[in-house]
GROMACS .gro file of C-alpha atoms in nm:
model
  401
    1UNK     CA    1  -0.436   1.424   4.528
    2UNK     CA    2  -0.625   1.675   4.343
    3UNK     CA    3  -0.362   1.750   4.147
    4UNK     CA    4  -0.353   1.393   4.057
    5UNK     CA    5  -0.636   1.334   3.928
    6UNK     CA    6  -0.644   1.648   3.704
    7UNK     CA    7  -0.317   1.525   3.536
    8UNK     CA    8  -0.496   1.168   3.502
    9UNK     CA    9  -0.810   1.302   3.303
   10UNK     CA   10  -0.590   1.493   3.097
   11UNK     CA   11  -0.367   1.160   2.980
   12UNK     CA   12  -0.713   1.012   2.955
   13UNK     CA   13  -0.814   1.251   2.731
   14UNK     CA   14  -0.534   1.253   2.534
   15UNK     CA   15  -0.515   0.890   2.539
   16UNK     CA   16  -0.874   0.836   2.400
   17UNK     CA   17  -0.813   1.111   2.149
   18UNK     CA   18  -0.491   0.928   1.992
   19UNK     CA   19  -0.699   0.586   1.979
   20UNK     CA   20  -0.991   0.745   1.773
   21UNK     CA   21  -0.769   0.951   1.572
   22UNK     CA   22  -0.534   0.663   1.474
   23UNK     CA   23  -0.760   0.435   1.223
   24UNK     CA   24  -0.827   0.755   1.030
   25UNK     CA   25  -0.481   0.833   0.957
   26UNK     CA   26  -0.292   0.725   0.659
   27UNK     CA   27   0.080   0.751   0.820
   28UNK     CA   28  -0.030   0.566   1.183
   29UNK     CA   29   0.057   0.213   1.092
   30UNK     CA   30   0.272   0.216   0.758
   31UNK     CA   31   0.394   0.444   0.510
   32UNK     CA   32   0.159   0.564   0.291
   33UNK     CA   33   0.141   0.504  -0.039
   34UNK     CA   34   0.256   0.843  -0.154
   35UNK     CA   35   0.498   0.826   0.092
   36UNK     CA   36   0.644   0.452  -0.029
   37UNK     CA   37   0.613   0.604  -0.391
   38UNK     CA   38   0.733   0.948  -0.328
   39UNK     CA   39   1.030   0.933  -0.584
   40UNK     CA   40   0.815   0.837  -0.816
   41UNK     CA   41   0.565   1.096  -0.772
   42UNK     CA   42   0.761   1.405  -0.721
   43UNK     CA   43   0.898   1.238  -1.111
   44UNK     CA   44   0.495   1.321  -1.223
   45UNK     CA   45   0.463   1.695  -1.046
   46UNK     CA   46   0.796   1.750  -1.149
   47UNK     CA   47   0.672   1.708  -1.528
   48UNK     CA   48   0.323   1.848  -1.478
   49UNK     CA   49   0.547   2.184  -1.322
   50UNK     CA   50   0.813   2.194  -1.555
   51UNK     CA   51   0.714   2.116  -1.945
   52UNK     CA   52   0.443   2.386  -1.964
   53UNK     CA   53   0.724   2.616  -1.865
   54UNK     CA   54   0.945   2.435  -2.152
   55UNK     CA   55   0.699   2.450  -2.402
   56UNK     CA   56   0.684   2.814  -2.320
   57UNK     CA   57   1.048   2.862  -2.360
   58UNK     CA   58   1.033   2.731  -2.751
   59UNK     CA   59   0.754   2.940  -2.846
   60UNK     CA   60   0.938   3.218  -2.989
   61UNK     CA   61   1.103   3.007  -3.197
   62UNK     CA   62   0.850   2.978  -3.400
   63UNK     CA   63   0.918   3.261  -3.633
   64UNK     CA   64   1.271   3.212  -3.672
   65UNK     CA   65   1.383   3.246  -4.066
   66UNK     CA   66   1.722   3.230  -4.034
   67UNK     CA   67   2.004   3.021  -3.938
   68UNK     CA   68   2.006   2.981  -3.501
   69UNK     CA   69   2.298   3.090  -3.343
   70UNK     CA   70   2.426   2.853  -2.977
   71UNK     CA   71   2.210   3.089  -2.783
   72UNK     CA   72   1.861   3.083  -2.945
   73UNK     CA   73   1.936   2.644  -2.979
   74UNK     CA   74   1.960   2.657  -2.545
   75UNK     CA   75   1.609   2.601  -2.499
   76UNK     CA   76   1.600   2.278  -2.747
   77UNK     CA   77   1.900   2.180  -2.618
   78UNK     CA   78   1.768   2.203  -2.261
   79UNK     CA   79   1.433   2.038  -2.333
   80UNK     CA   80   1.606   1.740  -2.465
   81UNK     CA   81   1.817   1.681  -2.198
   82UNK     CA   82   1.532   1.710  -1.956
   83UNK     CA   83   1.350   1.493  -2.139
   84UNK     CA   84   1.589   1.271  -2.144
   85UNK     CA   85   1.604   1.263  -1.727
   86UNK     CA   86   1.250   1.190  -1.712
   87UNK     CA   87   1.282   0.931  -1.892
   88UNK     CA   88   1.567   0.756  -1.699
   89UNK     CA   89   1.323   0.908  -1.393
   90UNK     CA   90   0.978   0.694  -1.572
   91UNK     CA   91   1.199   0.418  -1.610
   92UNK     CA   92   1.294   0.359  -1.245
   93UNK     CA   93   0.934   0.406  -1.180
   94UNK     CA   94   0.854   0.128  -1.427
   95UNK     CA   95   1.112  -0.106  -1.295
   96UNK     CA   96   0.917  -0.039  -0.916
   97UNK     CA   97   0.579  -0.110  -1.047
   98UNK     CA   98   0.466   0.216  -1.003
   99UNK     CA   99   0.126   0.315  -1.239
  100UNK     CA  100   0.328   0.035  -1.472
  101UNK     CA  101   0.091   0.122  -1.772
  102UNK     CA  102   0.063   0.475  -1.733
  103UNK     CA  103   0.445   0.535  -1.649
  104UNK     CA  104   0.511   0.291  -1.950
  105UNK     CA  105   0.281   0.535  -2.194
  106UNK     CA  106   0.458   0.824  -2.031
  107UNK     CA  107   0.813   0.700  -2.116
  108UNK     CA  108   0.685   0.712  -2.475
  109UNK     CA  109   0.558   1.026  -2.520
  110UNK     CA  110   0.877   1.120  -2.381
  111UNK     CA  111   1.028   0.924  -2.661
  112UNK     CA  112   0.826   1.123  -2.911
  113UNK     CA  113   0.855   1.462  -2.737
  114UNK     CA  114   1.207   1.404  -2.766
  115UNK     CA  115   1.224   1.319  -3.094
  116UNK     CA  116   0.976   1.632  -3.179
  117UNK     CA  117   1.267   1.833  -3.054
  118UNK     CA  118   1.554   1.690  -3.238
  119UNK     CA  119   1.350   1.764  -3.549
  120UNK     CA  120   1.320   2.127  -3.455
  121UNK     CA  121   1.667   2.149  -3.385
  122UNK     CA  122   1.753   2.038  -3.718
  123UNK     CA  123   1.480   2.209  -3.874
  124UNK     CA  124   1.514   2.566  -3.712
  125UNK     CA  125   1.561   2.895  -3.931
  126UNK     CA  126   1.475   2.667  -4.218
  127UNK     CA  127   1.058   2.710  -4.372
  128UNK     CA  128   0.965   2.364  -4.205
  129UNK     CA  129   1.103   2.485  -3.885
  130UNK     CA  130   0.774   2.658  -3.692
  131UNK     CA  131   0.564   2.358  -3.798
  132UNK     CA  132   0.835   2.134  -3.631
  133UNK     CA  133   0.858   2.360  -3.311
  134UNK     CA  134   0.455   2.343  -3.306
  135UNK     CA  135   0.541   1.967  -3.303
  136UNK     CA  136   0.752   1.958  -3.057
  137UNK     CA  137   0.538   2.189  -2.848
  138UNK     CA  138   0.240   1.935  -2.902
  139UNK     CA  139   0.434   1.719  -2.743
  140UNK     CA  140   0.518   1.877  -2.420
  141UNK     CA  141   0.187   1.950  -2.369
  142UNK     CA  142   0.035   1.589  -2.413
  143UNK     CA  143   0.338   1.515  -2.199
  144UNK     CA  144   0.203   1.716  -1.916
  145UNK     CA  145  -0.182   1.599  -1.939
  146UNK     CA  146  -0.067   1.248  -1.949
  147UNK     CA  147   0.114   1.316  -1.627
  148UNK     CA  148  -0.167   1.512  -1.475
  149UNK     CA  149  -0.371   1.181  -1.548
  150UNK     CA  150  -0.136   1.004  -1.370
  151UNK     CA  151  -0.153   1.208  -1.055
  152UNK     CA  152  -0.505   1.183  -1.051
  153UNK     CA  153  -0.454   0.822  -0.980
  154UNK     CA  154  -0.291   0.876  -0.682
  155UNK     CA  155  -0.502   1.135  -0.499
  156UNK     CA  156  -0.685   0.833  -0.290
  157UNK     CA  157  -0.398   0.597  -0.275
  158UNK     CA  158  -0.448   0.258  -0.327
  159UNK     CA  159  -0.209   0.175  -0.024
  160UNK     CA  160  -0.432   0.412   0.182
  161UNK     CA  161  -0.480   0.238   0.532
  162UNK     CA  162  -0.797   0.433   0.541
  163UNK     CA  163  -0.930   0.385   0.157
  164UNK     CA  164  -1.166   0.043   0.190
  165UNK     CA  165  -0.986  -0.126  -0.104
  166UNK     CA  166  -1.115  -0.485  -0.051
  167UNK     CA  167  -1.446  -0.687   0.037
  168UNK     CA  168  -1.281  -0.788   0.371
  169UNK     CA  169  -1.211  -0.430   0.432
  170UNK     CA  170  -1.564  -0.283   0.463
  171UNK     CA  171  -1.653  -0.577   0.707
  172UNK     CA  172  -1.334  -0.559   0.887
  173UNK     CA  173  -1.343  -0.204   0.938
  174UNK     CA  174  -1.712  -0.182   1.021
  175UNK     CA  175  -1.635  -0.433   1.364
  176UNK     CA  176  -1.360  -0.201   1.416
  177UNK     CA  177  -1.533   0.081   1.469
  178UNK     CA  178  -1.812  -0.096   1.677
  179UNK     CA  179  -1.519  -0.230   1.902
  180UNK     CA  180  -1.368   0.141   1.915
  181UNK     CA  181  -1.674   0.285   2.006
  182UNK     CA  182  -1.770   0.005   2.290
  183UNK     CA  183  -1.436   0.031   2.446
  184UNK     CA  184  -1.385   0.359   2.389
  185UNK     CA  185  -1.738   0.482   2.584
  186UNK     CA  186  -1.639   0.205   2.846
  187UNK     CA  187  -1.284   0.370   2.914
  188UNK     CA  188  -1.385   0.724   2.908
  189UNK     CA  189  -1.687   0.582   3.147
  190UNK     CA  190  -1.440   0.455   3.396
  191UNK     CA  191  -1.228   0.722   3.332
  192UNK     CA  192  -1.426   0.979   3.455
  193UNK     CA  193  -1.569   0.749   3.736
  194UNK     CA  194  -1.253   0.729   3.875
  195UNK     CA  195  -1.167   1.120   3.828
  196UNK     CA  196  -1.466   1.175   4.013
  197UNK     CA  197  -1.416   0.913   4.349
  198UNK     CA  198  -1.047   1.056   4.344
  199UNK     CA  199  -1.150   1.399   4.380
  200UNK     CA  200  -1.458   1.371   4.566
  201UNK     CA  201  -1.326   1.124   4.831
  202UNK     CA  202  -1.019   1.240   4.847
  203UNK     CA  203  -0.781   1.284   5.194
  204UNK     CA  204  -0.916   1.547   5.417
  205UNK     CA  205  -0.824   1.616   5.786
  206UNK     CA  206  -1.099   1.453   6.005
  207UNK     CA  207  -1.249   1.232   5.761
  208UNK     CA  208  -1.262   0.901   5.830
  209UNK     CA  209  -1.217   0.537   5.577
  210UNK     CA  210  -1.520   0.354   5.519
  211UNK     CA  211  -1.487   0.000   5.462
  212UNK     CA  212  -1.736  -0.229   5.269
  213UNK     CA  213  -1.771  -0.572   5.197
  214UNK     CA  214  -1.866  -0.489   4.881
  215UNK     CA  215  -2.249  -0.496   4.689
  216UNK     CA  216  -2.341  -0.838   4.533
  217UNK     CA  217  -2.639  -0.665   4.305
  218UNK     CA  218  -2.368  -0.430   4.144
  219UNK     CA  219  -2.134  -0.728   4.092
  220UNK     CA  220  -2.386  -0.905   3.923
  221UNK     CA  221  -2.448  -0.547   3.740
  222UNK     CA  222  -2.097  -0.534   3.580
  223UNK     CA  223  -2.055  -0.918   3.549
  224UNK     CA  224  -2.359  -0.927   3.322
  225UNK     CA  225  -2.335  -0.654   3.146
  226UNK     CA  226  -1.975  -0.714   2.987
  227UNK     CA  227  -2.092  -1.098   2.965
  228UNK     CA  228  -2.370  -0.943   2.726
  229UNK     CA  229  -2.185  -0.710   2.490
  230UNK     CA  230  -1.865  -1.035   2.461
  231UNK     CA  231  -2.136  -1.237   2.322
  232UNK     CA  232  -2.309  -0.965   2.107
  233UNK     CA  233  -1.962  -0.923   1.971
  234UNK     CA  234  -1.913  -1.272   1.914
  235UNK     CA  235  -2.243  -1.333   1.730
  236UNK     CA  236  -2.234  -1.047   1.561
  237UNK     CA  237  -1.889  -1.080   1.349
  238UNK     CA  238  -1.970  -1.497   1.268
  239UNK     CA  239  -2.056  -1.327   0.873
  240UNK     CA  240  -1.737  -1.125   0.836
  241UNK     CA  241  -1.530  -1.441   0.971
  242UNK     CA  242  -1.722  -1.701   0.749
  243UNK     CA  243  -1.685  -1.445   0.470
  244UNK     CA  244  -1.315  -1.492   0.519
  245UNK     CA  245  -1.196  -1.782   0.693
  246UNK     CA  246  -1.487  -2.030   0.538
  247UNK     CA  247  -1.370  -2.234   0.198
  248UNK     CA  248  -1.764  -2.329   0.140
  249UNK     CA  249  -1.809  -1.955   0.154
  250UNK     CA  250  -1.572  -1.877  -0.117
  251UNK     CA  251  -1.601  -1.850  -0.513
  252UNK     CA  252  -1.457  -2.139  -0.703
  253UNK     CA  253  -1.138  -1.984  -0.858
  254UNK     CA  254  -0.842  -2.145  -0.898
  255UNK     CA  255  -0.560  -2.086  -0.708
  256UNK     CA  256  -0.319  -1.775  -0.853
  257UNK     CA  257   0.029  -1.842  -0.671
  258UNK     CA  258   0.218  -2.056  -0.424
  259UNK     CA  259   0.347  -1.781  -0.141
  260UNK     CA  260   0.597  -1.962   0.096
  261UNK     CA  261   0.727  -1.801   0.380
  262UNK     CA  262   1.099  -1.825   0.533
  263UNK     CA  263   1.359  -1.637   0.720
  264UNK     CA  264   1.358  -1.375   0.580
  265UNK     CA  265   1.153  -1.351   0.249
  266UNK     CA  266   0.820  -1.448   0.063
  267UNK     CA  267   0.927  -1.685  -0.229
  268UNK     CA  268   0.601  -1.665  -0.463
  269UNK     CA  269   0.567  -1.949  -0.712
  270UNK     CA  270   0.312  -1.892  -0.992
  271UNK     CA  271   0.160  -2.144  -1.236
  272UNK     CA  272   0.298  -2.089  -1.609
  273UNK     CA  273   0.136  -2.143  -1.937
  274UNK     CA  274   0.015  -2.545  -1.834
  275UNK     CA  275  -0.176  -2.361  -1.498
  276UNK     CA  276   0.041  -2.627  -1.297
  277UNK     CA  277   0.218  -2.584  -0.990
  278UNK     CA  278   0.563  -2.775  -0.992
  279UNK     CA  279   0.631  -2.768  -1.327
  280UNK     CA  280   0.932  -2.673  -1.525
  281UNK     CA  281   0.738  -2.323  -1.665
  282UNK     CA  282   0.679  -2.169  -1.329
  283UNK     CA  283   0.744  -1.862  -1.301
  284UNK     CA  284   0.966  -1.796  -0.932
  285UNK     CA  285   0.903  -1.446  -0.749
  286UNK     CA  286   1.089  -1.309  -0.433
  287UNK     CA  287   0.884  -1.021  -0.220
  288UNK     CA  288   0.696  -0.953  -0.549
  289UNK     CA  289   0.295  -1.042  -0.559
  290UNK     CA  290   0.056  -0.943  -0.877
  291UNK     CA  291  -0.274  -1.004  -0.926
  292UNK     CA  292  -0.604  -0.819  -1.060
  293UNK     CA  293  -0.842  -0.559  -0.940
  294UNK     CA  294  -1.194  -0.714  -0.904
  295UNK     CA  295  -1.088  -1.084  -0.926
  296UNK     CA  296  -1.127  -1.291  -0.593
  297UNK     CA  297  -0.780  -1.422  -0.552
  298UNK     CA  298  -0.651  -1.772  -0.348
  299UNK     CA  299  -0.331  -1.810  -0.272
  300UNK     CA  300  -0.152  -2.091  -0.114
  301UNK     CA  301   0.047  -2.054   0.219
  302UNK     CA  302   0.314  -2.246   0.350
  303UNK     CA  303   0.632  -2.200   0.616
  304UNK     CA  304   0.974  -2.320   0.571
  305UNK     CA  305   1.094  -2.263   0.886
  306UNK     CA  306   0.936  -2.153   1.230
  307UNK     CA  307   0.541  -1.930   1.208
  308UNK     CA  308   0.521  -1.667   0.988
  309UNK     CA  309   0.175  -1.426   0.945
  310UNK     CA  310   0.068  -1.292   0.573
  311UNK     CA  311  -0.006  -0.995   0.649
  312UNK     CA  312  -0.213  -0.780   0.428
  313UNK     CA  313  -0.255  -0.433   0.578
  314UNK     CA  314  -0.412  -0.227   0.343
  315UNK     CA  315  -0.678  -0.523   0.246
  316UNK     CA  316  -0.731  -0.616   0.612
  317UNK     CA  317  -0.605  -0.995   0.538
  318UNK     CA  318  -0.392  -1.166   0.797
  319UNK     CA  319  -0.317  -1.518   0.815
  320UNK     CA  320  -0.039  -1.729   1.019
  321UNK     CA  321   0.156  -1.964   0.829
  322UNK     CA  322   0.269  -2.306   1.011
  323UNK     CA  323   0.497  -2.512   0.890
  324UNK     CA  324   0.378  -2.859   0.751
  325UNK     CA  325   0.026  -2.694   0.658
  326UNK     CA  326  -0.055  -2.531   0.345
  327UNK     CA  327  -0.337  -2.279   0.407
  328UNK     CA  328  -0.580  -2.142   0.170
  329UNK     CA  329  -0.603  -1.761   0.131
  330UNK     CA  330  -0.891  -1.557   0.007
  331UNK     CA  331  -0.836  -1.202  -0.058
  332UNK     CA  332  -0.938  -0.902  -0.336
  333UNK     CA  333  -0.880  -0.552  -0.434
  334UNK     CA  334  -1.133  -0.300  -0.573
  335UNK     CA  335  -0.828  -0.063  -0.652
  336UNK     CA  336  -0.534  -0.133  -0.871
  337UNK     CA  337  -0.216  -0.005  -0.687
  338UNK     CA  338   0.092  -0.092  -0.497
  339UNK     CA  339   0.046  -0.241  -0.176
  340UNK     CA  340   0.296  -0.349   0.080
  341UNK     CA  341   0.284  -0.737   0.245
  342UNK     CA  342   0.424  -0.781   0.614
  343UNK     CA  343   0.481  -1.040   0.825
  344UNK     CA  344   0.310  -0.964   1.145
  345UNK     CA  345   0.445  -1.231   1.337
  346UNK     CA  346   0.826  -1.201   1.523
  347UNK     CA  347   0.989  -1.490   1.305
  348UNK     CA  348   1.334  -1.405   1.420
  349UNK     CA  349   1.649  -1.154   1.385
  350UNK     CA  350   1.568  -1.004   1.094
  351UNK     CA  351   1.171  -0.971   1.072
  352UNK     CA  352   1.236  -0.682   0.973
  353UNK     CA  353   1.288  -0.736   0.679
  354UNK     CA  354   1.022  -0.948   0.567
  355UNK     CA  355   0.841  -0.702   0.348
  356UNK     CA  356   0.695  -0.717   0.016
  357UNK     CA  357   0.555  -0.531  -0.253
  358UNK     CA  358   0.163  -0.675  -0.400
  359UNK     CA  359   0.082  -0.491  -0.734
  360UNK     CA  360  -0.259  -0.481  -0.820
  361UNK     CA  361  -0.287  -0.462  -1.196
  362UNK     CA  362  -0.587  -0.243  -1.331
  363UNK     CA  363  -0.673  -0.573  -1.612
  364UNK     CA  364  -0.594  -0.944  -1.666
  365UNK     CA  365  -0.430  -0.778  -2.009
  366UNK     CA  366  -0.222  -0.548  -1.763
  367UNK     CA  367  -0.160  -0.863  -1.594
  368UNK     CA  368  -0.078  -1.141  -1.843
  369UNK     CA  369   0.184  -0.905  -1.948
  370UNK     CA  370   0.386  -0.903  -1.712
  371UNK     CA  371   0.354  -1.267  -1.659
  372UNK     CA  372   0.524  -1.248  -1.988
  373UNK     CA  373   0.768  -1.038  -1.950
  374UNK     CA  374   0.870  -1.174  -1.607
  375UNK     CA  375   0.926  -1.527  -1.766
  376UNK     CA  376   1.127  -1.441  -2.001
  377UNK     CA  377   1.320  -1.234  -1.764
  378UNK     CA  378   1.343  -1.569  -1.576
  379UNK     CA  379   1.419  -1.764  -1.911
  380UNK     CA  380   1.742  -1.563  -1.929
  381UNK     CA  381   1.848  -1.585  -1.601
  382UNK     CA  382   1.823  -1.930  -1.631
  383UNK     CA  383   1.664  -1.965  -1.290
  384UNK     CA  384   1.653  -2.385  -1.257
  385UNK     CA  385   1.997  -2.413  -1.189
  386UNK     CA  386   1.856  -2.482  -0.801
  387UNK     CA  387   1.608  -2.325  -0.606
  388UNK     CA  388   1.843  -2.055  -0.455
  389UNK     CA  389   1.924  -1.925  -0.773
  390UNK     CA  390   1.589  -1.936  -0.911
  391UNK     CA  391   1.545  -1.670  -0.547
  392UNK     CA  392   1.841  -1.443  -0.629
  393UNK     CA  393   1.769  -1.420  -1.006
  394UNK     CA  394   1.400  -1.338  -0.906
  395UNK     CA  395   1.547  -1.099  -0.668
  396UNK     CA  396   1.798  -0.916  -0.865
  397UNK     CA  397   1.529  -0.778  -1.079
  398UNK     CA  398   1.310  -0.679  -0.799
  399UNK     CA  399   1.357  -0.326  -0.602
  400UNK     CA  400   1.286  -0.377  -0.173
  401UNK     CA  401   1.218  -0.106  -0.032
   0.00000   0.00000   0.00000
């Protein structure tokens, strides 16, 4: 039996260890964000790594006074068709939302790099030619910073499960940790309690069971006791939960979007230019939610089909959604980013795949933008055929990952 009990502190050790480890990391629950977005950001530290070296490579062509021969036009020729990858690379990040503004800027200087090069291709061995290679150079280089910037963005991810990213967050978090540290003191106190009685009473020749009725004043001890810390708890989280769940709590915005849930998508309806919902200028999303850093956002939430839960991870927002209700939902972000939307309850075969991206754009400019753009994306797929095809011309557009 001693044995026992040594291998049952050391799972309860390693038990309690896992539990308090597990809200700090980033990879416990979901991907993280750099992980979601790796493609994407290898695309940024592959630039940052490879142009200086580039730019280094066309430096001694500076000098050159005389026609260039194949070899000494390799390094051009190999800057421009890197270039030109990164491009289709900044692209593919632009189509996922990734950084959108900053990958968007990006793509352009890699216009203009490129087109820095061309020039001193043509322009090499020729007097304008080191001026046009200093060019081109210039370019590379503000190609690299700009990606450096980028990265920067992304050293605290905004889809960081530990990063508090929203007003609910801090408060959510906060009871967390209470809750962790009140269980977790309780289990490693009973833990060790029982460790102990196995050890110390354990079977030995000659001893003899003792048999109690039991002692009503410890009863009472740990009947009151939990009874007190279940209604601490209780009073003590009524601000985060009117903070959240309570409409009369809750700035007077109007509502951004429509999110209906359904096996096995979130179809996201958004008010166009008239700010009405139901009218023949929405604009029709699958798995795709935008809205702003900073601005407290309400969203409508209905089921099609059987209970669905919006769940918000990263934001600490979760909400069922029951069919023939529409519920309110009040959520932020104080971090533009890409975030990921679940549904966190089992809705059928594939629940699996009821995942969706939620961009937080750094500015209602940012924002407005791609209201545009997405409606007249939506204009040419001529999306009011039906509602199905308004879904799969939303969709065809969208990347799920």
């Amino acid at each position: 039996m001693r044995y026992w009990s040594v291998l049952f502190a050391l799972v309860s050790a390693i038990v309690t260890a896992t539990f308090v480890y597990a809200p700090f990391d980033d990879d416990w629950w979901l991907p993280s964000y750099r992980a979601t977005n790796a493609q994407s950001i290898d695309t940024l530290e592959g630039i940052q790594a490879q142009a200086p070296r580039l730019a280094s490579s066309l430096v001694p062509l500076r000098g050159l006074d005389e026609p260039a021969d194949p070899e000494r036009l390799e390094p051009l020729d190999q800057t421009r068709a890197w270039l030109d990858r990164q491009s289709a690379l900044l692209g593919q990040a632009i189509q996922s939302n990734f950084l959108t503004t900053r990958s968007r800027a990006l793509e352009s200087q890699a216009a203009r790099a490129r087109a820095a090069v061309v020039e001193a291709r043509d322009l090499l061995g020729t007097p304008e030619g080191s001026e046009a290679i200093d060019r081109a150079v210039s370019g590379l280089e503000r190609f690299e910073t700009m990606a450096g910037e980028a990265l920067s963005a992304v050293v605290e991810p905004g889809g960081s499960m530990r990063a508090t990213v929203s007003t609910a967050a801090g408060q959510i978090d906060h009871l967390y940790i209470l809750l962790l540290i009140i269980t977790g003191v309780t289990f490693v106190g009973v833990a060790i309690a029982l460790v102990v009685v196995l050890w110390r009473f354990r079977a030995q020749p000659g001893r003899r069971a003792h048999y109690s009725h039991g002692s009503l004043r410890l009863e009472i001890v740990w009947t009151v006791i939990p009874a007190a810390i279940l209604v601490f708890i209780a009073l003590y989280q009524l601000r985060a939960w009117a903070d959240v769940k309570f409409q009369g709590t809750w700035p007077d915005v109007r509502p951004l979007a429509e999110v209906t849930a359904r096996q096995f998508q979130w179809k996201i309806r958004y008010p166009g230019p008239d700010g009405r919902f139901g009218t023949p200028d929405d604009l029709h999303t699958v798995n795709d939610l935008h809205f702003v850093k900073d601005e407290p956002t309400i969203i409508h939430l209905k089921a099609e089909d059987v209970i669905h839960s919006f769940f918000l991870p990263q934001l600490r927002i979760k909400q069922d959604a029951v069919p023939g209700m529409t519920i309110p939902v009040l959520f932020d972000a104080r971090k533009a980013g890409r975030y990921e939307l679940l549904c966190a309850e089992l809705c059928g075969w594939g629940h699996y795949k009821m995942r969706a991206q939620v961009v937080v754009h750094e500015s209602q400019g940012e924002f407005d933008e791609w209201m545009a753009q997405s409606l007249r994306e939506q204009e040419r797929s001529d999306p009011t055929a039906s509602p199905a095809s308004a879904d799969v011309a939303a969709a065809s557009g969208l990347r799920v990952e």
